[in-house]
Coordinates of C-alpha atoms and ligand atoms in Angstrom, one line a residue:
X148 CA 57.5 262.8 233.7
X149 CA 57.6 260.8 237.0
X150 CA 60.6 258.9 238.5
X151 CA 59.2 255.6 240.0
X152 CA 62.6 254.3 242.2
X153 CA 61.6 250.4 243.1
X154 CA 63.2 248.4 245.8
X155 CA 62.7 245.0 244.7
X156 CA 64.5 241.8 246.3
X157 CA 67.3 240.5 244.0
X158 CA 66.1 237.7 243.0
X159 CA 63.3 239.4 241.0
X160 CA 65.7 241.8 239.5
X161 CA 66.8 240.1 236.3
X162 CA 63.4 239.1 235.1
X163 CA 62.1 242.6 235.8
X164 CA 64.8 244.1 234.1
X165 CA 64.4 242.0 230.8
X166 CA 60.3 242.5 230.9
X167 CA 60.8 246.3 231.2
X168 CA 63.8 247.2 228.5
X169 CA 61.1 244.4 226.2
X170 CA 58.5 247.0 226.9
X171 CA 61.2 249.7 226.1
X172 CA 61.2 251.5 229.4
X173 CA 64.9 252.4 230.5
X174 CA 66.3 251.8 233.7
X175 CA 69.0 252.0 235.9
X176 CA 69.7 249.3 238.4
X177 CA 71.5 250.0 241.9
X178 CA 72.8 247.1 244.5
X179 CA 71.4 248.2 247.5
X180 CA 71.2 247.3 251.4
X181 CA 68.1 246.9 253.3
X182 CA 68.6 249.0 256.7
X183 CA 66.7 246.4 258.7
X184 CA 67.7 242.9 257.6
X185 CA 71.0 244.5 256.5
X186 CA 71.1 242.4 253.4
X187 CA 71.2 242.8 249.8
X188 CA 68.1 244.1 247.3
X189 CA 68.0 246.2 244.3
X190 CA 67.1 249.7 243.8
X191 CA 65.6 250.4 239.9
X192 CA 65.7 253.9 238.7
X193 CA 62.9 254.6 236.2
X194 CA 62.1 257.7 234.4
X195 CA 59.1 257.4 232.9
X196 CA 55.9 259.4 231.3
X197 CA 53.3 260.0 233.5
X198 CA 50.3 257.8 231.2
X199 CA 53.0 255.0 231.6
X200 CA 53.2 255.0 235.2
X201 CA 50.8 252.4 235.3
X202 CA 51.9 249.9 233.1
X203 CA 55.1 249.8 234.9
X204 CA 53.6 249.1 238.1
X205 CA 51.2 246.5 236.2
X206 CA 54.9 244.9 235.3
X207 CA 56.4 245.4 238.3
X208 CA 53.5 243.5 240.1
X209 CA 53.7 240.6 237.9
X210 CA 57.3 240.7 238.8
X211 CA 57.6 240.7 242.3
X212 CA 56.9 238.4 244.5
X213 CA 56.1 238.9 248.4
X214 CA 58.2 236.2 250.6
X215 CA 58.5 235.4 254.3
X216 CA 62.0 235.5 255.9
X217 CA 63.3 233.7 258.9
X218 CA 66.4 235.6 260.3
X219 CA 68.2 235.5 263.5
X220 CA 68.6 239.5 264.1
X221 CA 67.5 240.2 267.7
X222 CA 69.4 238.7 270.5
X223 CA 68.0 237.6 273.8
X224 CA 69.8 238.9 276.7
X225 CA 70.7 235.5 278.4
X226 CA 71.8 235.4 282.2
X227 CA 75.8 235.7 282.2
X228 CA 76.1 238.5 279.6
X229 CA 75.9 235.6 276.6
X230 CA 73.2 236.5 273.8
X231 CA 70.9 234.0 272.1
X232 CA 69.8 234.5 268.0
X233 CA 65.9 234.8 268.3
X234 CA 64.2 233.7 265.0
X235 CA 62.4 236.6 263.4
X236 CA 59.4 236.0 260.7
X237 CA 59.8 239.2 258.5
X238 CA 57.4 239.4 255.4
X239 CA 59.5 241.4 252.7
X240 CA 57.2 243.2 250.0
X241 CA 57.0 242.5 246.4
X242 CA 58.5 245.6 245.9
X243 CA 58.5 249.4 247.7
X244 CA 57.8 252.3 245.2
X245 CA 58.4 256.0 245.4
X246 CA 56.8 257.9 242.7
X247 CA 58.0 261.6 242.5
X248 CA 57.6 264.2 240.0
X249 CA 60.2 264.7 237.4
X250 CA 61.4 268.6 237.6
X251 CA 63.5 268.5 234.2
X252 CA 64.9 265.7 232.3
X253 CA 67.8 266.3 230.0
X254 CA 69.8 263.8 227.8
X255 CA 73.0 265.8 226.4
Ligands
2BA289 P1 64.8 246.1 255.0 O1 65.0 247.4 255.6 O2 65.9 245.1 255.1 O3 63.4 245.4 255.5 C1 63.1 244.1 255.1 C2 61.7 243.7 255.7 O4 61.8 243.7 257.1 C3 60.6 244.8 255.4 O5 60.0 244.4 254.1 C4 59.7 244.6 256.5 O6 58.8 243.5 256.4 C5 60.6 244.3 257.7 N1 61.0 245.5 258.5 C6 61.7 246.6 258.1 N2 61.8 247.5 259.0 C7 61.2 246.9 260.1 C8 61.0 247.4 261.5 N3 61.5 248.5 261.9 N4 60.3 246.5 262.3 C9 59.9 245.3 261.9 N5 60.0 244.9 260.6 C10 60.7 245.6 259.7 P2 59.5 245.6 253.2 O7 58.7 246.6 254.0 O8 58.9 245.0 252.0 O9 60.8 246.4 252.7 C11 61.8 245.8 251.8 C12 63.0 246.8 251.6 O10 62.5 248.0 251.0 C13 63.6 247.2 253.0 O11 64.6 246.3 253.4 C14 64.2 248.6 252.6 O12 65.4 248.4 251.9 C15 63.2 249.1 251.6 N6 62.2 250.0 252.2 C16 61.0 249.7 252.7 N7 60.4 250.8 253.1 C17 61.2 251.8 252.9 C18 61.1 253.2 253.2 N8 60.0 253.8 253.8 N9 62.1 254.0 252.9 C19 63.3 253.5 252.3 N10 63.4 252.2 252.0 C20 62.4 251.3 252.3

């Protein structure tokens, strides 16, 4: 068994969601923070048998879309101690994946 943990941006989260519990996978859904752009995304926690890994990244690509984001999160360092927002283009991934190998699963 493999534990895929996706961090997908929110606003592919609900339809990923329904497509995987339709395909009978179960998951577990986390609100989480990206460390860079400091704004919200969801982790997905999926435990999953290793000949289905695939299919779950096959669902999670059709998914997940990749999108280009304008945010003001360096400063300029302007004459007279003031700052000034400088536009940053940041593409943000369809999704990032961390696959890792299951140790022991146990429902009780
Ligand atoms: P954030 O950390 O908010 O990053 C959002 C996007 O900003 C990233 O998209 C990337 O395009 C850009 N970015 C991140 N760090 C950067 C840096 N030091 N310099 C320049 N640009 C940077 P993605 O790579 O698609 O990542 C989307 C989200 O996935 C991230 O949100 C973070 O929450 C997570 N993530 C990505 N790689 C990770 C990793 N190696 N470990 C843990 N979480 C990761």
């Amino acid at each position: 068994m493999k534990l895929i943990i996706a961090i997908v941006q929110d606003q592919d989260a609900p339809g990923l969601i329904d497509d995987l519990t339709e395909n009978e996978y179960r998951v577990t859904k986390l609100a989480s923070t990206g460390g860079f752009l400091k704004s919200g995304n969801t982790t997905l926690l999926m435990g999953v048998e290793d000949e289905k890994v695939k299919d779950v990244i096959r669902i999670i690509e059709d998914n997940c879309k990749t999108r280009e984001m304008t945010t003001s999160l360096l400063t300029v360092n302007m004459p007279g101690e003031t700052y000034m927002p400088y536009p940053l283009e940041v593409k943000i991934g369809g999704a990032t994946l961390f696959i890792l190998d299951v140790v022991e699963h146990l429902r009780i």
